Amino acid sequence: QGAVDKARSNGTIIMYDQKFEPIAQWDFVNAWPSKISGPALASDANAVGIEEMTIVHEGIKRIK
């Protein structure tokens, strides 16, 4: 719809260790996804599917 200001959002990314304990945290402001890609699935493959998202932001700060 062209309303980019309404599409922006603040958020947090948290990284966990193997015990699911948070080890790092980043907070970002006024962000929006610029690219989203998913896995190419094949019925004869036994691979893990990985999704990727590129986030454009107006500021990021490492908290932990």
JSON list of N, CA and C in Angstrom, two decimals:
[
{"chain": "A", "resi": 1, "resn": "GLN", "atom": "N", "xyz": [0.81, -1.19, 0.00]},
{"chain": "A", "resi": 1, "resn": "GLN", "atom": "CA", "xyz": [0.00, 0.00, 0.00]},
{"chain": "A", "resi": 1, "resn": "GLN", "atom": "C", "xyz": [0.85, 1.26, 0.00]},
{"chain": "A", "resi": 2, "resn": "GLY", "atom": "N", "xyz": [2.17, 1.12, 0.18]},
{"chain": "A", "resi": 2, "resn": "GLY", "atom": "CA", "xyz": [3.05, 2.27, 0.16]},
{"chain": "A", "resi": 2, "resn": "GLY", "atom": "C", "xyz": [3.22, 2.97, 1.49]},
{"chain": "A", "resi": 3, "resn": "ALA", "atom": "N", "xyz": [2.60, 2.48, 2.55]},
{"chain": "A", "resi": 3, "resn": "ALA", "atom": "CA", "xyz": [2.71, 3.09, 3.87]},
{"chain": "A", "resi": 3, "resn": "ALA", "atom": "C", "xyz": [3.90, 2.49, 4.61]},
{"chain": "A", "resi": 4, "resn": "VAL", "atom": "N", "xyz": [5.12, 2.89, 4.24]},
{"chain": "A", "resi": 4, "resn": "VAL", "atom": "CA", "xyz": [6.33, 2.31, 4.80]},
{"chain": "A", "resi": 4, "resn": "VAL", "atom": "C", "xyz": [6.46, 2.63, 6.29]},
{"chain": "A", "resi": 5, "resn": "ASP", "atom": "N", "xyz": [6.06, 3.84, 6.70]},
{"chain": "A", "resi": 5, "resn": "ASP", "atom": "CA", "xyz": [6.17, 4.21, 8.12]},
{"chain": "A", "resi": 5, "resn": "ASP", "atom": "C", "xyz": [5.35, 3.28, 9.02]},
{"chain": "A", "resi": 6, "resn": "LYS", "atom": "N", "xyz": [4.20, 2.83, 8.54]},
{"chain": "A", "resi": 6, "resn": "LYS", "atom": "CA", "xyz": [3.36, 1.93, 9.32]},
{"chain": "A", "resi": 6, "resn": "LYS", "atom": "C", "xyz": [3.90, 0.50, 9.30]},
{"chain": "A", "resi": 7, "resn": "ALA", "atom": "N", "xyz": [4.72, 0.17, 8.32]},
{"chain": "A", "resi": 7, "resn": "ALA", "atom": "CA", "xyz": [5.26, -1.19, 8.19]},
{"chain": "A", "resi": 7, "resn": "ALA", "atom": "C", "xyz": [6.48, -1.41, 9.06]},
{"chain": "A", "resi": 8, "resn": "ARG", "atom": "N", "xyz": [7.11, -0.35, 9.53]},
{"chain": "A", "resi": 8, "resn": "ARG", "atom": "CA", "xyz": [8.32, -0.48, 10.35]},
{"chain": "A", "resi": 8, "resn": "ARG", "atom": "C", "xyz": [7.95, -0.88, 11.78]},
{"chain": "A", "resi": 9, "resn": "SER", "atom": "N", "xyz": [8.85, -1.65, 12.38]},
{"chain": "A", "resi": 9, "resn": "SER", "atom": "CA", "xyz": [8.58, -2.16, 13.72]},
{"chain": "A", "resi": 9, "resn": "SER", "atom": "C", "xyz": [9.90, -2.31, 14.48]},
{"chain": "A", "resi": 10, "resn": "ASN", "atom": "N", "xyz": [9.83, -2.23, 15.80]},
{"chain": "A", "resi": 10, "resn": "ASN", "atom": "CA", "xyz": [10.99, -2.50, 16.66]},
{"chain": "A", "resi": 10, "resn": "ASN", "atom": "C", "xyz": [10.99, -3.99, 16.98]},
{"chain": "A", "resi": 11, "resn": "GLY", "atom": "N", "xyz": [12.17, -4.52, 17.30]},
{"chain": "A", "resi": 11, "resn": "GLY", "atom": "CA", "xyz": [12.24, -5.94, 17.62]},
{"chain": "A", "resi": 11, "resn": "GLY", "atom": "C", "xyz": [13.51, -6.31, 18.34]},
{"chain": "A", "resi": 12, "resn": "THR", "atom": "N", "xyz": [13.62, -7.57, 18.68]},
{"chain": "A", "resi": 12, "resn": "THR", "atom": "CA", "xyz": [14.76, -8.11, 19.41]},
{"chain": "A", "resi": 12, "resn": "THR", "atom": "C", "xyz": [15.16, -9.44, 18.79]},
{"chain": "A", "resi": 13, "resn": "ILE", "atom": "N", "xyz": [16.47, -9.64, 18.69]},
{"chain": "A", "resi": 13, "resn": "ILE", "atom": "CA", "xyz": [17.02, -10.94, 18.27]},
{"chain": "A", "resi": 13, "resn": "ILE", "atom": "C", "xyz": [17.80, -11.49, 19.46]},
{"chain": "A", "resi": 14, "resn": "ILE", "atom": "N", "xyz": [17.50, -12.72, 19.85]},
{"chain": "A", "resi": 14, "resn": "ILE", "atom": "CA", "xyz": [18.18, -13.36, 20.98]},
{"chain": "A", "resi": 14, "resn": "ILE", "atom": "C", "xyz": [18.87, -14.62, 20.48]},
{"chain": "A", "resi": 15, "resn": "MET", "atom": "N", "xyz": [20.15, -14.77, 20.83]},
{"chain": "A", "resi": 15, "resn": "MET", "atom": "CA", "xyz": [20.91, -15.97, 20.47]},
{"chain": "A", "resi": 15, "resn": "MET", "atom": "C", "xyz": [21.00, -16.87, 21.71]},
{"chain": "A", "resi": 16, "resn": "TYR", "atom": "N", "xyz": [20.73, -18.16, 21.51]},
{"chain": "A", "resi": 16, "resn": "TYR", "atom": "CA", "xyz": [20.76, -19.12, 22.61]},
{"chain": "A", "resi": 16, "resn": "TYR", "atom": "C", "xyz": [21.91, -20.10, 22.42]},
{"chain": "A", "resi": 17, "resn": "ASP", "atom": "N", "xyz": [22.41, -20.65, 23.54]},
{"chain": "A", "resi": 17, "resn": "ASP", "atom": "CA", "xyz": [23.42, -21.69, 23.47]},
{"chain": "A", "resi": 17, "resn": "ASP", "atom": "C", "xyz": [22.73, -23.05, 23.37]},
{"chain": "A", "resi": 18, "resn": "GLN", "atom": "N", "xyz": [23.50, -24.12, 23.46]},
{"chain": "A", "resi": 18, "resn": "GLN", "atom": "CA", "xyz": [22.95, -25.47, 23.31]},
{"chain": "A", "resi": 18, "resn": "GLN", "atom": "C", "xyz": [22.03, -25.87, 24.47]},
{"chain": "A", "resi": 19, "resn": "LYS", "atom": "N", "xyz": [22.14, -25.18, 25.59]},
{"chain": "A", "resi": 19, "resn": "LYS", "atom": "CA", "xyz": [21.26, -25.44, 26.73]},
{"chain": "A", "resi": 19, "resn": "LYS", "atom": "C", "xyz": [20.05, -24.52, 26.74]},
{"chain": "A", "resi": 20, "resn": "PHE", "atom": "N", "xyz": [19.84, -23.78, 25.65]},
{"chain": "A", "resi": 20, "resn": "PHE", "atom": "CA", "xyz": [18.75, -22.81, 25.49]},
{"chain": "A", "resi": 20, "resn": "PHE", "atom": "C", "xyz": [18.82, -21.68, 26.51]},
{"chain": "A", "resi": 21, "resn": "GLU", "atom": "N", "xyz": [20.04, -21.31, 26.88]},
{"chain": "A", "resi": 21, "resn": "GLU", "atom": "CA", "xyz": [20.27, -20.14, 27.72]},
{"chain": "A", "resi": 21, "resn": "GLU", "atom": "C", "xyz": [20.61, -18.97, 26.81]},
{"chain": "A", "resi": 22, "resn": "PRO", "atom": "N", "xyz": [20.01, -17.79, 27.04]},
{"chain": "A", "resi": 22, "resn": "PRO", "atom": "CA", "xyz": [20.34, -16.64, 26.19]},
{"chain": "A", "resi": 22, "resn": "PRO", "atom": "C", "xyz": [21.79, -16.19, 26.41]},
{"chain": "A", "resi": 23, "resn": "ILE", "atom": "N", "xyz": [22.54, -16.03, 25.32]},
{"chain": "A", "resi": 23, "resn": "ILE", "atom": "CA", "xyz": [23.94, -15.62, 25.44]},
{"chain": "A", "resi": 23, "resn": "ILE", "atom": "C", "xyz": [24.21, -14.28, 24.76]},
{"chain": "A", "resi": 24, "resn": "ALA", "atom": "N", "xyz": [23.31, -13.82, 23.91]},
{"chain": "A", "resi": 24, "resn": "ALA", "atom": "CA", "xyz": [23.48, -12.52, 23.26]},
{"chain": "A", "resi": 24, "resn": "ALA", "atom": "C", "xyz": [22.10, -11.97, 22.90]},
{"chain": "A", "resi": 25, "resn": "GLN", "atom": "N", "xyz": [21.99, -10.64, 22.88]},
{"chain": "A", "resi": 25, "resn": "GLN", "atom": "CA", "xyz": [20.72, -10.00, 22.53]},
{"chain": "A", "resi": 25, "resn": "GLN", "atom": "C", "xyz": [20.99, -8.70, 21.80]},
{"chain": "A", "resi": 26, "resn": "TRP", "atom": "N", "xyz": [20.23, -8.47, 20.72]},
{"chain": "A", "resi": 26, "resn": "TRP", "atom": "CA", "xyz": [20.30, -7.23, 19.96]},
{"chain": "A", "resi": 26, "resn": "TRP", "atom": "C", "xyz": [18.90, -6.66, 19.85]},
{"chain": "A", "resi": 27, "resn": "ASP", "atom": "N", "xyz": [18.75, -5.36, 20.11]},
{"chain": "A", "resi": 27, "resn": "ASP", "atom": "CA", "xyz": [17.48, -4.66, 19.92]},
{"chain": "A", "resi": 27, "resn": "ASP", "atom": "C", "xyz": [17.63, -3.74, 18.72]},
{"chain": "A", "resi": 28, "resn": "PHE", "atom": "N", "xyz": [16.62, -3.73, 17.84]},
{"chain": "A", "resi": 28, "resn": "PHE", "atom": "CA", "xyz": [16.68, -2.85, 16.68]},
{"chain": "A", "resi": 28, "resn": "PHE", "atom": "C", "xyz": [15.41, -2.02, 16.60]},
{"chain": "A", "resi": 29, "resn": "VAL", "atom": "N", "xyz": [15.52, -0.86, 15.92]},
{"chain": "A", "resi": 29, "resn": "VAL", "atom": "CA", "xyz": [14.39, 0.07, 15.83]},
{"chain": "A", "resi": 29, "resn": "VAL", "atom": "C", "xyz": [14.06, 0.35, 14.37]},
{"chain": "A", "resi": 30, "resn": "ASN", "atom": "N", "xyz": [12.79, 0.61, 14.14]},
{"chain": "A", "resi": 30, "resn": "ASN", "atom": "CA", "xyz": [12.26, 0.98, 12.82]},
{"chain": "A", "resi": 30, "resn": "ASN", "atom": "C", "xyz": [12.78, 0.04, 11.73]},
{"chain": "A", "resi": 31, "resn": "ALA", "atom": "N", "xyz": [12.45, -1.22, 11.85]},
{"chain": "A", "resi": 31, "resn": "ALA", "atom": "CA", "xyz": [12.95, -2.24, 10.93]},
{"chain": "A", "resi": 31, "resn": "ALA", "atom": "C", "xyz": [11.82, -2.81, 10.08]},
{"chain": "A", "resi": 32, "resn": "TRP", "atom": "N", "xyz": [12.21, -3.35, 8.92]},
{"chain": "A", "resi": 32, "resn": "TRP", "atom": "CA", "xyz": [11.28, -4.03, 8.04]},
{"chain": "A", "resi": 32, "resn": "TRP", "atom": "C", "xyz": [12.05, -5.09, 7.25]},
{"chain": "A", "resi": 33, "resn": "PRO", "atom": "N", "xyz": [11.40, -6.18, 6.90]},
{"chain": "A", "resi": 33, "resn": "PRO", "atom": "CA", "xyz": [12.10, -7.21, 6.12]},
{"chain": "A", "resi": 33, "resn": "PRO", "atom": "C", "xyz": [12.26, -6.77, 4.67]},
{"chain": "A", "resi": 34, "resn": "SER", "atom": "N", "xyz": [13.46, -6.90, 4.14]},
{"chain": "A", "resi": 34, "resn": "SER", "atom": "CA", "xyz": [13.69, -6.54, 2.74]},
{"chain": "A", "resi": 34, "resn": "SER", "atom": "C", "xyz": [13.82, -7.78, 1.86]},
{"chain": "A", "resi": 35, "resn": "LYS", "atom": "N", "xyz": [14.08, -8.94, 2.47]},
{"chain": "A", "resi": 35, "resn": "LYS", "atom": "CA", "xyz": [14.20, -10.17, 1.69]},
{"chain": "A", "resi": 35, "resn": "LYS", "atom": "C", "xyz": [13.87, -11.36, 2.59]},
{"chain": "A", "resi": 36, "resn": "ILE", "atom": "N", "xyz": [13.06, -12.27, 2.08]},
{"chain": "A", "resi": 36, "resn": "ILE", "atom": "CA", "xyz": [12.72, -13.50, 2.80]},
{"chain": "A", "resi": 36, "resn": "ILE", "atom": "C", "xyz": [12.87, -14.65, 1.81]},
{"chain": "A", "resi": 37, "resn": "SER", "atom": "N", "xyz": [13.63, -15.69, 2.20]},
{"chain": "A", "resi": 37, "resn": "SER", "atom": "CA", "xyz": [13.78, -16.85, 1.33]},
{"chain": "A", "resi": 37, "resn": "SER", "atom": "C", "xyz": [13.63, -18.12, 2.16]},
{"chain": "A", "resi": 38, "resn": "GLY", "atom": "N", "xyz": [13.05, -19.11, 1.55]},
{"chain": "A", "resi": 38, "resn": "GLY", "atom": "CA", "xyz": [12.84, -20.39, 2.22]},
{"chain": "A", "resi": 38, "resn": "GLY", "atom": "C", "xyz": [13.63, -21.49, 1.55]},
{"chain": "A", "resi": 39, "resn": "PRO", "atom": "N", "xyz": [13.59, -22.67, 2.13]},
{"chain": "A", "resi": 39, "resn": "PRO", "atom": "CA", "xyz": [14.35, -23.79, 1.58]},
{"chain": "A", "resi": 39, "resn": "PRO", "atom": "C", "xyz": [13.72, -24.33, 0.30]},
{"chain": "A", "resi": 40, "resn": "ALA", "atom": "N", "xyz": [14.57, -24.89, -0.53]},
{"chain": "A", "resi": 40, "resn": "ALA", "atom": "CA", "xyz": [14.09, -25.62, -1.71]},
{"chain": "A", "resi": 40, "resn": "ALA", "atom": "C", "xyz": [13.91, -27.08, -1.28]},
{"chain": "A", "resi": 41, "resn": "LEU", "atom": "N", "xyz": [12.68, -27.51, -1.20]},
{"chain": "A", "resi": 41, "resn": "LEU", "atom": "CA", "xyz": [12.40, -28.86, -0.72]},
{"chain": "A", "resi": 41, "resn": "LEU", "atom": "C", "xyz": [12.47, -29.88, -1.85]},
{"chain": "A", "resi": 42, "resn": "ALA", "atom": "N", "xyz": [13.02, -31.03, -1.54]},
{"chain": "A", "resi": 42, "resn": "ALA", "atom": "CA", "xyz": [13.10, -32.14, -2.49]},
{"chain": "A", "resi": 42, "resn": "ALA", "atom": "C", "xyz": [12.69, -33.41, -1.77]},
{"chain": "A", "resi": 43, "resn": "SER", "atom": "N", "xyz": [11.87, -34.22, -2.41]},
{"chain": "A", "resi": 43, "resn": "SER", "atom": "CA", "xyz": [11.36, -35.43, -1.76]},
{"chain": "A", "resi": 43, "resn": "SER", "atom": "C", "xyz": [12.44, -36.49, -1.58]},
{"chain": "A", "resi": 44, "resn": "ASP", "atom": "N", "xyz": [13.51, -36.43, -2.35]},
{"chain": "A", "resi": 44, "resn": "ASP", "atom": "CA", "xyz": [14.55, -37.45, -2.24]},
{"chain": "A", "resi": 44, "resn": "ASP", "atom": "C", "xyz": [15.73, -36.99, -1.38]},
{"chain": "A", "resi": 45, "resn": "ALA", "atom": "N", "xyz": [15.63, -35.82, -0.75]},
{"chain": "A", "resi": 45, "resn": "ALA", "atom": "CA", "xyz": [16.72, -35.30, 0.08]},
{"chain": "A", "resi": 45, "resn": "ALA", "atom": "C", "xyz": [16.38, -35.45, 1.56]},
{"chain": "A", "resi": 46, "resn": "ASN", "atom": "N", "xyz": [17.41, -35.53, 2.37]},
{"chain": "A", "resi": 46, "resn": "ASN", "atom": "CA", "xyz": [17.24, -35.65, 3.81]},
{"chain": "A", "resi": 46, "resn": "ASN", "atom": "C", "xyz": [17.94, -34.46, 4.51]},
{"chain": "A", "resi": 47, "resn": "ALA", "atom": "N", "xyz": [17.86, -33.30, 3.90]},
{"chain": "A", "resi": 47, "resn": "ALA", "atom": "CA", "xyz": [18.55, -32.11, 4.40]},
{"chain": "A", "resi": 47, "resn": "ALA", "atom": "C", "xyz": [17.64, -31.29, 5.31]},
{"chain": "A", "resi": 48, "resn": "VAL", "atom": "N", "xyz": [18.25, -30.46, 6.13]},
{"chain": "A", "resi": 48, "resn": "VAL", "atom": "CA", "xyz": [17.53, -29.55, 7.01]},
{"chain": "A", "resi": 48, "resn": "VAL", "atom": "C", "xyz": [17.13, -28.32, 6.21]},
{"chain": "A", "resi": 49, "resn": "GLY", "atom": "N", "xyz": [15.89, -27.88, 6.37]},
{"chain": "A", "resi": 49, "resn": "GLY", "atom": "CA", "xyz": [15.43, -26.67, 5.69]},
{"chain": "A", "resi": 49, "resn": "GLY", "atom": "C", "xyz": [15.81, -25.43, 6.47]},
{"chain": "A", "resi": 50, "resn": "ILE", "atom": "N", "xyz": [16.35, -24.44, 5.80]},
{"chain": "A", "resi": 50, "resn": "ILE", "atom": "CA", "xyz": [16.78, -23.20, 6.44]},
{"chain": "A", "resi": 50, "resn": "ILE", "atom": "C", "xyz": [16.06, -22.03, 5.80]},
{"chain": "A", "resi": 51, "resn": "GLU", "atom": "N", "xyz": [15.47, -21.17, 6.62]},
{"chain": "A", "resi": 51, "resn": "GLU", "atom": "CA", "xyz": [14.85, -19.95, 6.15]},
{"chain": "A", "resi": 51, "resn": "GLU", "atom": "C", "xyz": [15.77, -18.78, 6.46]},
{"chain": "A", "resi": 52, "resn": "GLU", "atom": "N", "xyz": [15.79, -17.77, 5.60]},
{"chain": "A", "resi": 52, "resn": "GLU", "atom": "CA", "xyz": [16.61, -16.58, 5.81]},
{"chain": "A", "resi": 52, "resn": "GLU", "atom": "C", "xyz": [15.74, -15.34, 5.68]},
{"chain": "A", "resi": 53, "resn": "MET", "atom": "N", "xyz": [16.04, -14.35, 6.53]},
{"chain": "A", "resi": 53, "resn": "MET", "atom": "CA", "xyz": [15.35, -13.07, 6.45]},
{"chain": "A", "resi": 53, "resn": "MET", "atom": "C", "xyz": [16.39, -11.95, 6.58]},
{"chain": "A", "resi": 54, "resn": "THR", "atom": "N", "xyz": [16.36, -11.01, 5.66]},
{"chain": "A", "resi": 54, "resn": "THR", "atom": "CA", "xyz": [17.21, -9.83, 5.74]},
{"chain": "A", "resi": 54, "resn": "THR", "atom": "C", "xyz": [16.37, -8.71, 6.31]},
{"chain": "A", "resi": 55, "resn": "ILE", "atom": "N", "xyz": [16.85, -8.10, 7.40]},
{"chain": "A", "resi": 55, "resn": "ILE", "atom": "CA", "xyz": [16.13, -7.03, 8.07]},
{"chain": "A", "resi": 55, "resn": "ILE", "atom": "C", "xyz": [16.89, -5.72, 7.87]},
{"chain": "A", "resi": 56, "resn": "VAL", "atom": "N", "xyz": [16.20, -4.71, 7.35]},
{"chain": "A", "resi": 56, "resn": "VAL", "atom": "CA", "xyz": [16.75, -3.37, 7.22]},
{"chain": "A", "resi": 56, "resn": "VAL", "atom": "C", "xyz": [16.29, -2.59, 8.43]},
{"chain": "A", "resi": 57, "resn": "HIS", "atom": "N", "xyz": [17.17, -1.83, 9.06]},
{"chain": "A", "resi": 57, "resn": "HIS", "atom": "CA", "xyz": [16.80, -1.13, 10.29]},
{"chain": "A", "resi": 57, "resn": "HIS", "atom": "C", "xyz": [17.42, 0.26, 10.31]},
{"chain": "A", "resi": 58, "resn": "GLU", "atom": "N", "xyz": [16.95, 1.07, 11.27]},
{"chain": "A", "resi": 58, "resn": "GLU", "atom": "CA", "xyz": [17.48, 2.42, 11.44]},
{"chain": "A", "resi": 58, "resn": "GLU", "atom": "C", "xyz": [18.36, 2.53, 12.69]},
{"chain": "A", "resi": 59, "resn": "GLY", "atom": "N", "xyz": [18.61, 1.44, 13.33]},
{"chain": "A", "resi": 59, "resn": "GLY", "atom": "CA", "xyz": [19.49, 1.44, 14.50]},
{"chain": "A", "resi": 59, "resn": "GLY", "atom": "C", "xyz": [19.45, 0.09, 15.19]},
{"chain": "A", "resi": 60, "resn": "ILE", "atom": "N", "xyz": [20.62, -0.36, 15.65]},
{"chain": "A", "resi": 60, "resn": "ILE", "atom": "CA", "xyz": [20.72, -1.63, 16.36]},
{"chain": "A", "resi": 60, "resn": "ILE", "atom": "C", "xyz": [21.69, -1.47, 17.51]},
{"chain": "A", "resi": 61, "resn": "LYS", "atom": "N", "xyz": [21.38, -2.12, 18.63]},
{"chain": "A", "resi": 61, "resn": "LYS", "atom": "CA", "xyz": [22.24, -2.03, 19.81]},
{"chain": "A", "resi": 61, "resn": "LYS", "atom": "C", "xyz": [22.34, -3.41, 20.45]},
{"chain": "A", "resi": 62, "resn": "ARG", "atom": "N", "xyz": [23.58, -3.82, 20.75]},
{"chain": "A", "resi": 62, "resn": "ARG", "atom": "CA", "xyz": [23.77, -5.09, 21.44]},
{"chain": "A", "resi": 62, "resn": "ARG", "atom": "C", "xyz": [23.54, -4.87, 22.93]},
{"chain": "A", "resi": 63, "resn": "ILE", "atom": "N", "xyz": [22.62, -5.63, 23.50]},
{"chain": "A", "resi": 63, "resn": "ILE", "atom": "CA", "xyz": [22.23, -5.49, 24.90]},
{"chain": "A", "resi": 63, "resn": "ILE", "atom": "C", "xyz": [23.03, -6.43, 25.77]},
{"chain": "A", "resi": 64, "resn": "LYS", "atom": "N", "xyz": [23.22, -7.66, 25.33]},
{"chain": "A", "resi": 64, "resn": "LYS", "atom": "CA", "xyz": [23.90, -8.68, 26.14]},
{"chain": "A", "resi": 64, "resn": "LYS", "atom": "C", "xyz": [25.02, -9.28, 25.35]}
]
